[in-house]
Amino acid sequence: MFTRAAGLAAVVALAAVTVAVPAHAKPDKEPDLSDVGSLVDKVAKEQLEEGEVPGAAVSIVSGGEEIYSQGYGYADIDDKTPVDPDTTGFYAASTAKLFTAAAVLQLEAKGKLDLDADVNEYLDFDIPDTHPGEPITVEHLLTHTSGFDPDYGMLGKSVTDAEELMSLRDSVVDYLPERVEPPGTVLAYDNYGVTLAGYIVERVSETPYDEYIRENVHKPLGMTGSTATQPHPDTIAKNLATGYRLDGDKQVTTPPNFDPWTPTGPGHVVTAADMSRFMIDQLSNDSLLGEGIPENMMKQHHTSHAGMPGIGYVYEEQPRNGQRVLAKDGDGMGFHNDMILLPEHDLGIFFAVNGDGGDGLDLAAIGEAVTDTYYPGDDVGKPTAVDDSDVSEYEGVYQGSRVSRHSIAKLRVVGQSRVIVTANADGTLTTSDKTLSTHADADSQKWVQTKPGFFREVDGRGTIAFEDGVLTGSTGQNQVYLKQAWYESPVLHLYLTAAALVAMLAGVIVLPIVALRRRGQSGPGKFSRLLGWLTSALAVAVVVGLYLLLSNRDVGIQMLWLGSPLVYAIMTAASVVVLGAAGMAVASVVSWLRGWWRVSGRVSYSLLSLAALTFASIAVTYNFTGPPFD
């Protein structure tokens, strides 16, 4: 649910694209895949070693059958249980969104729901009419364009004991995000939206979501090792791989993870063999899920800019080497996977691991290797500029749209790369920080304008496009990039926080010394100094807590999902800092009016109050205050 940079980003990092849906001419003769196993075996073993994961499973389908399937390493390190692609279960995480999309289309085919209808027609609670005349439709839910606050509802919703799991209905009601964009306008990966689509499946079919998936998706395809039920059936639970994360050079088990948002991925278990069955059906002309359903899922239903790749129903278009590639990945605590389809070549690849791994983990490596080996791209040459108009209007800093505005998940933006766009004198653009290049290791890239607002990579195959302050790249279709105002910059916020922290650290040290020198004094001045010290000390504690939370990405995600006491302690302390900062501001003003202390003391206290207010504003901006703690 939190996308790994080493996941699909690696598939897209070398994507070859000139338009959203290019003419994909089939070769006169399809390549011979009989030796694909040796290639995959080599890459998978490299991933096990370089990616530092305990185990993995891979399956490849072509021509309506599984042509390669293999397990690597251990499903459980302590028991030395080897990974078996036929029986070892892996958490599917967000890849299971595809099952929800298929379920919705099945019900549409039966006339039980309309993809263009207001979702409120199918719910027993109301989605607020935030944008009058622009209701959220079921299609918006499946294309990540609902306009809900993205990544909202992550804190404390998951549990380690399935008996404590809240119902699907309660979760979509209690964790309803605010609507922050008009529907259909901004592409931003949306877990709540797909969860809501799953609840609609439950409502319309009058069947619990997990039962519906079992009877109408898993069972028809023979996916006997897969389930959406929590707790998992005994036959599946006993074969479920153990999840791991790295702690230094050691593999540490991740805790059990149960979550009510099953339709968006959590709780789903699959095997590599079952995913082969699913991919075969997706590529079939006679789907067991229903006539035309895979084709409808894979068809482009939204693009953020004409001439750019887009999104189907959950599937993301990730063109590569001139080939149309559809992709979906999944990320959970200790489990990650990647699935790609080349529909024009009847090829599907699934790769799953049971470890968070290290920096060397590249979930897309197998898909890249197979695609590059059997479907290499032609040399398209350097692009020619056909529009030399002024490009300075596109300059600026662009932040990914998948950033929560109203929850603590907004903290993700601090560690995210931004796209910095610079206009050059020769009419080209340079992008830096986050690369949108088709070269994965590129720190920056130059772009040539081939038509107004549309740019080609100078020494690569990537494209970017601009429209109304929105940047769309060809190397990722689960978000766009929105132009930032200077005051929205997380870099600026970090500098302000650092400056405030230095001042408050000084306050923590100096104020007790001042109190000792004036220990005989009493009254409001003494109380104000105590308030300043407590506020400053709590601010320092908040920063230490945030460091512990963010220093290990995988641990931090685990703490957020499970609602770690540390997270709530940070938010409680930050909330008290906000109150303390307000009190200090009042005391600072009164100190000048009443003449407390010497002038130097009043100046020092005013500066400390300013630092506290700065820190408090950052805390409020990044939503780690409360109550309530959402």
XYZ file of C-alpha atoms in Angstrom:
630
model
C 0.000 0.000 0.000
C 3.016 2.264 0.334
C 4.721 1.946 -3.069
C 8.371 0.837 -2.988
C 10.706 2.945 -5.099
C 12.393 -0.306 -6.087
C 9.108 -1.849 -7.175
C 7.173 -0.688 -10.183
C 9.290 2.442 -10.296
C 12.021 0.206 -11.662
C 9.751 -1.145 -14.394
C 8.868 2.335 -15.424
C 12.370 3.689 -15.013
C 13.384 2.198 -18.347
C 9.974 2.475 -19.996
C 9.999 3.260 -23.677
C 7.116 5.411 -24.793
C 6.243 7.984 -27.400
C 2.452 8.090 -26.996
C -0.005 6.670 -24.502
C -1.225 3.823 -26.635
C 1.304 3.421 -29.410
C 0.820 1.180 -32.371
C 2.333 -2.046 -31.087
C 3.203 -4.006 -34.153
C 3.656 -7.691 -33.479
C 6.826 -9.241 -34.817
C 6.462 -11.518 -37.820
C 7.321 -14.365 -35.501
C 6.994 -14.464 -31.736
C 10.313 -15.183 -29.976
C 11.101 -18.645 -28.688
C 10.660 -18.563 -24.902
C 11.838 -22.107 -24.332
C 15.003 -20.920 -22.587
C 13.332 -18.196 -20.508
C 13.849 -20.302 -17.385
C 17.619 -19.961 -17.435
C 17.375 -16.187 -17.753
C 14.806 -15.887 -14.965
C 16.701 -18.279 -12.719
C 19.828 -16.131 -12.981
C 18.013 -12.857 -12.246
C 15.929 -14.322 -9.410
C 19.004 -15.648 -7.637
C 20.671 -12.261 -8.011
C 17.630 -10.636 -6.425
C 17.692 -13.062 -3.536
C 21.326 -12.179 -2.844
C 21.524 -8.497 -3.786
C 18.012 -7.683 -2.608
C 18.617 -9.446 0.719
C 15.307 -11.289 0.892
C 14.832 -14.788 2.381
C 12.611 -16.249 -0.315
C 10.907 -15.630 -3.622
C 8.580 -17.224 -6.142
C 8.212 -16.515 -9.831
C 5.784 -17.702 -12.476
C 5.554 -16.919 -16.179
C 2.672 -17.667 -18.537
C 2.473 -17.609 -22.314
C 0.215 -19.165 -24.903
C -2.434 -20.064 -22.346
C -0.152 -22.061 -20.086
C 2.416 -21.695 -17.362
C 5.845 -21.960 -18.994
C 7.998 -21.370 -15.926
C 7.490 -21.604 -12.190
C 10.081 -21.755 -9.455
C 10.598 -21.088 -5.768
C 13.796 -19.690 -4.283
C 15.140 -19.516 -0.748
C 13.044 -20.001 2.348
C 9.429 -19.389 3.227
C 10.534 -19.689 6.858
C 14.166 -19.229 7.838
C 14.015 -20.961 11.226
C 12.280 -24.067 9.907
C 14.267 -24.036 6.662
C 11.003 -24.368 4.747
C 11.713 -23.915 1.045
C 9.482 -21.737 -1.111
C 7.171 -23.851 -3.271
C 5.507 -21.854 -6.091
C 2.528 -24.204 -6.022
C 1.737 -24.040 -2.321
C 3.640 -21.232 -0.564
C 1.338 -18.311 0.140
C 2.406 -14.675 -0.151
C 0.429 -11.619 0.836
C -0.784 -10.143 -2.444
C -1.175 -6.629 -1.008
C -2.252 -4.107 -3.659
C -2.055 -6.582 -6.539
C -5.329 -7.937 -5.120
C -6.992 -4.704 -6.262
C -7.297 -6.490 -9.601
C -9.663 -9.012 -8.011
C -11.862 -6.166 -6.769
C -11.941 -4.609 -10.242
C -12.959 -7.952 -11.765
C -15.731 -8.330 -9.176
C -17.119 -4.874 -9.968
C -17.171 -5.627 -13.688
C -18.926 -8.946 -13.077
C -21.720 -7.139 -11.264
C -21.879 -4.513 -13.983
C -22.245 -7.266 -16.594
C -25.208 -8.612 -14.618
C -26.823 -5.194 -14.620
C -26.514 -4.799 -10.863
C -24.465 -1.611 -10.943
C -23.570 1.209 -13.302
C -19.947 2.346 -13.444
C -21.069 5.895 -14.201
C -23.513 6.094 -11.297
C -22.965 8.114 -8.142
C -21.486 5.745 -5.565
C -24.057 6.969 -3.040
C -26.672 4.960 -4.945
C -25.029 1.787 -3.644
C -24.056 2.845 -0.118
C -25.841 2.894 3.221
C -24.009 6.065 4.267
C -23.353 9.311 2.407
C -20.244 10.517 0.655
C -20.366 14.317 1.195
C -21.394 16.486 -1.746
C -18.147 18.473 -1.561
C -18.187 19.251 -5.279
C -21.850 19.879 -6.194
C -22.811 18.378 -9.513
C -19.637 16.272 -9.610
C -20.387 12.999 -7.832
C -17.829 10.255 -7.392
C -18.645 7.321 -9.664
C -17.659 3.676 -9.436
C -15.318 4.209 -12.393
C -13.482 6.926 -10.472
C -12.822 4.391 -7.717
C -11.166 1.956 -10.131
C -9.000 4.595 -11.832
C -7.653 6.362 -8.710
C -9.414 9.578 -9.707
C -12.050 9.844 -6.956
C -10.436 12.935 -5.444
C -10.309 11.472 -1.929
C -7.412 12.512 0.279
C -4.812 9.869 -0.676
C -3.229 7.577 1.920
C -5.765 8.673 4.524
C -6.821 5.984 7.007
C -3.459 4.299 7.483
C -2.997 4.969 11.187
C -3.913 2.237 13.636
C -6.365 0.413 11.391
C -4.357 -2.796 11.119
C -4.226 -5.343 13.948
C -2.112 -8.385 14.776
C -5.095 -10.438 15.982
C -7.819 -11.158 13.434
C -10.391 -11.344 16.221
C -9.901 -7.592 16.772
C -10.558 -6.747 13.118
C -13.282 -4.176 12.486
C -15.845 -4.828 9.766
C -15.406 -3.593 6.213
C -18.432 -1.332 6.618
C -17.220 0.230 9.852
C -13.813 0.878 8.311
C -15.148 2.748 5.250
C -17.422 4.826 7.484
C -14.928 5.564 10.253
C -12.001 6.278 7.919
C -13.872 8.268 5.267
C -11.345 10.788 3.853
C -12.116 14.328 2.845
C -12.631 15.022 -0.841
C -9.695 17.203 -1.859
C -10.058 17.275 -5.670
C -13.020 17.206 -8.076
C -13.505 13.595 -9.263
C -11.900 12.631 -12.543
C -9.345 15.451 -12.495
C -6.239 14.338 -10.569
C -4.751 10.858 -10.650
C -3.603 9.923 -7.133
C -3.227 6.345 -5.895
C -6.272 5.751 -3.717
C -6.553 2.835 -1.305
C -9.792 4.076 0.194
C -11.429 4.336 -3.233
C -10.762 0.700 -4.115
C -11.847 -0.349 -0.622
C -15.116 1.498 -1.201
C -15.492 -0.343 -4.519
C -15.128 -3.610 -2.590
C -17.780 -2.529 -0.118
C -20.078 -1.763 -3.054
C -19.451 -5.317 -4.276
C -20.519 -6.538 -0.847
C -23.624 -4.348 -0.831
C -24.782 -5.050 -4.384
C -24.121 -8.809 -4.270
C -25.502 -9.113 -0.723
C -22.487 -11.314 -0.003
C -19.493 -10.629 2.252
C -16.604 -9.398 0.131
C -14.295 -12.315 0.896
C -17.005 -14.862 0.064
C -17.789 -13.119 -3.194
C -14.138 -13.198 -4.253
C -13.826 -16.860 -3.261
C -16.901 -17.949 -5.235
C -16.634 -15.655 -8.257
C -12.917 -15.023 -8.785
C -10.777 -17.630 -7.044
C -13.018 -20.658 -7.522
C -13.708 -20.305 -11.273
C -9.971 -19.964 -11.927
C -8.949 -22.825 -9.633
C -7.037 -20.518 -7.273
C -7.218 -22.997 -4.403
C -4.225 -21.551 -2.526
C -5.664 -18.029 -2.405
C -8.037 -16.325 -0.007
C -9.436 -12.937 0.979
C -10.752 -14.266 4.295
C -9.293 -13.116 7.622
C -8.274 -15.051 9.643
C -7.062 -17.301 6.868
C -8.433 -20.827 6.473
C -6.172 -23.389 8.153
C -5.138 -25.007 4.868
C -3.837 -21.670 3.592
C -2.501 -20.326 6.891
C -0.159 -23.300 7.322
C 1.461 -22.598 3.939
C 1.743 -18.824 4.363
C 5.338 -17.636 4.148
C 6.803 -15.694 7.044
C 7.460 -12.022 6.314
C 10.815 -10.462 7.166
C 12.475 -7.076 7.322
C 16.156 -6.230 7.595
C 17.598 -5.130 10.919
C 21.218 -4.453 10.133
C 22.360 -7.694 8.531
C 19.703 -9.820 10.253
C 16.276 -10.877 9.031
C 13.596 -10.042 11.606
C 10.065 -11.417 11.319
C 7.279 -8.920 10.720
C 4.184 -9.248 12.931
C 0.899 -10.747 11.708
C -1.062 -8.121 9.843
C -4.834 -8.091 9.506
C -6.655 -5.124 8.030
C -10.318 -4.490 7.169
C -9.474 -2.874 3.837
C -9.218 -6.276 2.156
C -10.547 -5.027 -1.222
C -7.482 -2.832 -1.626
C -5.059 -5.628 -0.768
C -4.390 -6.330 2.925
C -5.134 -9.858 4.059
C -5.247 -11.349 0.555
C -3.032 -14.414 0.183
C -2.003 -15.887 -3.179
C 0.456 -18.420 -4.526
C 2.594 -17.966 -7.610
C 0.738 -20.870 -9.237
C -2.605 -19.185 -8.580
C -1.341 -15.949 -10.066
C -0.402 -17.933 -13.170
C -4.027 -19.025 -13.386
C -5.177 -15.438 -13.000
C -2.738 -14.130 -15.637
C -3.725 -16.880 -18.101
C -7.359 -15.876 -17.727
C -6.536 -12.191 -18.111
C -4.778 -12.933 -21.390
C -7.477 -15.324 -22.611
C -10.088 -14.554 -25.242
C -12.558 -16.668 -23.293
C -12.304 -15.499 -19.701
C -13.794 -17.636 -16.961
C -14.487 -14.440 -15.034
C -16.893 -13.203 -17.662
C -16.921 -12.270 -21.320
C -14.842 -9.184 -22.047
C -13.933 -8.511 -18.418
C -10.118 -8.753 -18.794
C -10.223 -6.621 -21.942
C -12.242 -3.986 -20.101
C -9.852 -4.063 -17.150
C -6.845 -3.601 -19.442
C -8.371 -0.880 -21.626
C -7.219 2.655 -20.904
C -9.946 4.449 -18.947
C -8.074 7.563 -17.851
C -5.026 9.497 -18.896
C -3.837 12.702 -17.319
C -2.702 14.085 -20.646
C -3.631 13.143 -24.206
C -0.771 11.261 -25.818
C 0.543 9.889 -22.519
C 0.188 6.491 -20.852
C -2.740 6.113 -18.487
C -4.591 3.677 -16.315
C -7.139 0.939 -16.912
C -9.240 -0.452 -14.123
C -6.427 -0.701 -11.527
C -3.892 -1.716 -14.215
C -1.200 0.889 -14.868
C 0.152 1.365 -18.377
C 3.940 1.129 -18.231
C 5.161 0.986 -21.875
C 8.589 -0.504 -22.428
C 10.676 -0.951 -25.558
C 7.721 0.168 -27.659
C 5.559 -2.573 -26.148
C 2.334 -2.038 -24.237
C 2.967 -3.252 -20.703
C 0.288 -3.378 -18.007
C 1.523 -3.576 -14.458
C 0.400 -3.861 -10.866
C 2.510 -4.302 -7.775
C 1.789 -4.959 -4.130
C 3.578 -3.891 -0.949
C 2.895 -5.005 2.602
C 4.858 -5.561 5.783
C 7.497 -8.118 4.828
C 5.878 -8.954 1.475
C 6.238 -7.387 -1.969
C 5.346 -8.476 -5.492
C 5.199 -7.292 -9.067
C 2.989 -8.483 -11.931
C 3.212 -7.381 -15.556
C 1.322 -8.365 -18.687
C 2.269 -7.894 -22.318
C -1.207 -8.508 -23.753
C -0.167 -8.217 -27.421
C 2.317 -11.043 -26.823
C 0.200 -13.182 -24.487
C 2.881 -12.969 -21.811
C 2.534 -12.557 -18.067
C 5.135 -12.450 -15.279
C 4.631 -12.588 -11.501
C 7.415 -12.217 -8.932
C 6.911 -12.217 -5.142
C 9.251 -12.035 -2.147
C 8.760 -12.492 1.598
C 11.124 -9.760 2.755
C 11.332 -5.979 2.732
C 14.900 -6.359 1.532
C 17.569 -3.729 1.085
C 18.455 -1.109 -1.485
C 19.420 -3.805 -3.971
C 15.902 -5.231 -4.182
C 14.442 -4.624 -7.634
C 11.076 -6.309 -8.006
C 10.918 -5.343 -11.657
C 14.239 -6.966 -12.544
C 12.728 -10.161 -13.923
C 10.130 -8.353 -16.008
C 12.806 -6.017 -17.325
C 15.151 -8.863 -18.213
C 12.499 -10.878 -20.045
C 11.122 -7.872 -21.923
C 14.538 -6.540 -22.895
C 15.797 -9.945 -23.999
C 12.823 -11.047 -26.070
C 11.284 -7.702 -27.048
C 14.199 -5.254 -27.331
C 13.421 -1.729 -28.434
C 14.576 -0.174 -31.667
C 16.864 2.846 -31.691
C 14.473 5.777 -32.083
C 17.248 8.343 -32.398
C 17.375 11.792 -30.873
C 14.142 13.795 -30.869
C 13.848 16.849 -33.056
C 12.449 20.023 -31.574
C 9.427 21.086 -33.594
C 8.277 23.795 -31.193
C 10.770 26.435 -30.049
C 8.323 28.568 -28.073
C 9.189 29.858 -24.602
C 9.148 27.041 -22.034
C 9.746 29.126 -18.915
C 6.098 28.723 -17.866
C 6.847 25.092 -16.969
C 9.647 25.940 -14.543
C 9.041 25.091 -10.921
C 8.943 22.375 -8.311
C 6.397 19.581 -8.721
C 5.320 17.226 -5.945
C 3.659 13.842 -6.412
C -0.127 13.905 -6.030
C -0.090 10.871 -3.736
C 0.395 12.963 -0.621
C -2.184 13.025 2.143
C -3.322 16.492 3.125
C -5.222 15.608 6.282
C -3.401 12.715 7.955
C -0.009 11.962 9.437
C 0.802 10.096 6.202
C 1.684 13.540 4.828
C 5.064 12.927 6.491
C 5.897 10.745 3.487
C 6.491 13.892 1.483
C 9.573 14.697 3.582
C 11.441 11.707 2.178
C 10.021 11.855 -1.327
C 11.884 13.247 -4.281
C 10.314 16.139 -6.123
C 10.607 17.000 -9.795
C 12.551 20.222 -10.250
C 11.986 21.665 -13.722
C 14.407 24.239 -15.138
C 14.021 26.075 -18.455
C 17.158 26.334 -20.578
C 18.169 29.112 -22.965
C 17.963 26.758 -25.957
C 14.261 26.052 -25.387
C 14.789 22.716 -23.654
C 13.890 21.698 -20.117
C 16.002 19.968 -17.505
C 14.437 17.869 -14.754
C 16.320 16.889 -11.619
C 15.952 15.433 -8.122
C 13.367 12.767 -8.937
C 14.232 11.428 -12.364
C 11.528 10.896 -14.953
C 14.150 9.583 -17.337
C 14.009 6.141 -18.878
C 17.524 5.715 -17.505
C 17.142 4.475 -13.954
C 20.462 5.928 -12.787
C 19.999 9.383 -14.308
C 20.316 12.274 -11.844
C 18.930 14.747 -14.352
C 17.640 14.717 -17.880
C 17.148 17.154 -20.746
C 13.860 17.323 -22.655
C 12.997 18.687 -26.103
C 9.573 20.168 -26.834
C 8.002 18.347 -29.762
C 4.664 20.116 -29.520
C 3.270 22.655 -27.057
C 3.456 21.238 -23.548
C 4.812 17.865 -24.728
C 8.487 16.893 -24.376
C 10.708 13.987 -25.451
C 13.781 12.801 -23.577
C 16.968 13.851 -25.389
C 18.869 10.589 -24.948
C 16.096 8.239 -23.945
C 12.551 7.204 -24.700
C 10.643 8.984 -21.954
C 8.047 11.696 -22.384
C 6.617 14.335 -20.075
C 3.680 16.668 -20.566
C 2.384 19.797 -18.835
C -1.123 21.153 -18.528
C -2.609 23.579 -15.986
C 0.203 23.115 -13.478
C 0.127 19.326 -13.702
C 3.151 17.357 -14.900
C 2.506 13.881 -16.296
C 5.397 11.496 -16.854
C 5.549 8.351 -18.918
C 7.396 6.533 -16.118
C 4.607 6.081 -13.587
C 0.835 6.032 -13.787
C -0.415 5.972 -10.198
C 0.103 9.693 -9.666
C 0.845 12.972 -11.395
C 3.000 15.867 -10.190
C 1.426 19.117 -9.003
C 3.233 22.440 -9.157
C 4.099 23.691 -5.684
C 4.060 27.186 -4.270
C 7.313 28.137 -2.563
C 5.751 27.984 0.891
C 4.618 24.382 0.338
C 8.157 23.085 -0.020
C 9.053 20.311 2.453
C 12.684 21.422 2.125
C 11.733 24.857 3.428
C 9.786 23.182 6.223
C 12.818 21.102 7.181
C 15.034 24.198 7.381
C 12.451 26.007 9.491
C 12.119 23.000 11.774
C 15.893 22.745 12.136
C 16.191 26.440 13.006
C 13.347 26.208 15.509
C 14.864 23.083 17.024
C 18.244 24.770 17.558
C 16.544 27.618 19.404
C 14.456 25.236 21.500
C 17.461 23.090 22.356
C 19.097 26.242 23.610
C 15.974 26.929 25.648
C 16.096 23.471 27.197
C 19.654 24.149 28.332
C 19.519 27.843 29.259
C 16.132 28.165 30.978
C 17.032 25.858 33.900
C 20.217 27.899 34.436
C 18.175 31.121 34.522
C 15.700 29.506 36.928
C 18.542 28.546 39.294
C 19.884 32.079 39.302
C 16.429 33.440 40.110
C 15.205 30.611 42.291
C 13.900 33.021 44.862
C 11.555 34.674 42.380
C 7.928 33.708 41.865
C 4.938 34.896 39.857
C 3.919 34.790 36.170
C 7.463 35.316 34.920
C 8.635 32.131 36.592
C 5.647 30.225 35.229
C 6.340 31.542 31.713
C 9.938 30.282 31.871
C 8.679 26.875 33.008
C 6.173 26.845 30.154
C 8.984 27.695 27.718
C 11.167 24.890 29.028
C 8.400 22.260 28.941
C 7.324 23.279 25.425
C 10.909 23.221 24.168
C 11.637 19.860 25.808
C 8.517 18.314 24.285
C 9.450 19.674 20.851
C 12.861 18.028 21.128
C 11.157 14.789 22.200
C 8.866 14.985 19.154
C 11.862 15.281 16.831
C 13.599 12.347 18.504
C 10.412 10.302 18.147
C 10.053 11.252 14.478
C 13.652 10.242 13.876
C 12.941 6.823 15.388
C 9.772 6.577 13.290
C 11.332 7.611 9.985
C 14.879 6.259 10.280
C 13.757 2.818 9.119
C 11.083 3.068 6.428
C 9.758 -0.444 6.933
C 9.571 -0.121 10.714
C 7.905 3.268 10.360
C 5.204 1.894 8.081
C 4.635 -0.969 10.506
C 4.237 1.485 13.390
C 1.754 3.604 11.455
C -0.403 0.692 10.294
C -0.532 -0.944 13.707
C -0.883 2.311 15.613
C 2.305 2.022 17.658
C 2.303 3.761 21.073
C 5.296 5.745 19.787
C 3.156 7.286 17.037
C 0.442 8.337 19.468
C 3.062 9.604 21.931
C 4.590 11.786 19.179
C 1.184 13.152 18.219
C 0.192 13.798 21.833
C 3.461 15.605 22.542
C 3.140 17.656 19.340
C -0.371 18.667 20.354
C 0.871 19.867 23.720
C 3.650 21.800 21.947
C 0.991 23.664 19.939
C -0.797 24.662 23.151
C 2.485 25.548 24.821
C 3.572 27.678 21.863
C 0.312 29.635 22.033
C 0.825 30.195 25.751
C 4.408 31.305 25.180
C 3.295 33.785 22.517
C 0.848 35.336 24.980
C 3.494 35.402 27.734
C 5.980 37.029 25.359
C 3.594 39.883 24.555
C 2.705 40.361 28.229
C 6.395 40.370 29.203
C 6.907 43.480 27.090
C 3.727 45.131 28.335
C 4.497 44.433 32.009
C 8.262 44.804 31.809
C 9.191 41.327 33.028
C 12.894 40.595 33.094
C 15.609 42.588 31.433
C 15.372 43.595 27.784
C 17.763 40.784 26.817
C 15.540 38.306 28.651
C 12.433 39.546 26.866
C 14.174 39.399 23.484
C 15.421 35.867 24.173
C 11.986 34.709 25.310
C 10.321 36.308 22.266
C 12.731 34.494 19.933
C 12.068 31.231 21.766
C 8.327 31.843 21.424
C 8.772 32.455 17.701
C 10.684 29.177 17.401
C 7.910 27.361 19.284
C 5.241 28.870 17.022
C 7.254 27.867 13.959
C 7.578 24.318 15.229
C 3.866 24.213 16.091
C 2.880 25.405 12.612
C 4.941 22.617 11.048
C 3.299 20.087 13.377
C -0.146 21.285 12.328
C 0.845 21.369 8.640
C 1.924 17.723 8.752
C -1.118 16.582 10.739
C 0.636 15.074 13.725
C -1.573 16.875 16.195
C -4.916 15.990 17.696
C -7.243 14.868 19.092
C -8.647 13.105 17.235
C -5.555 11.257 16.055
C -6.513 10.224 12.503
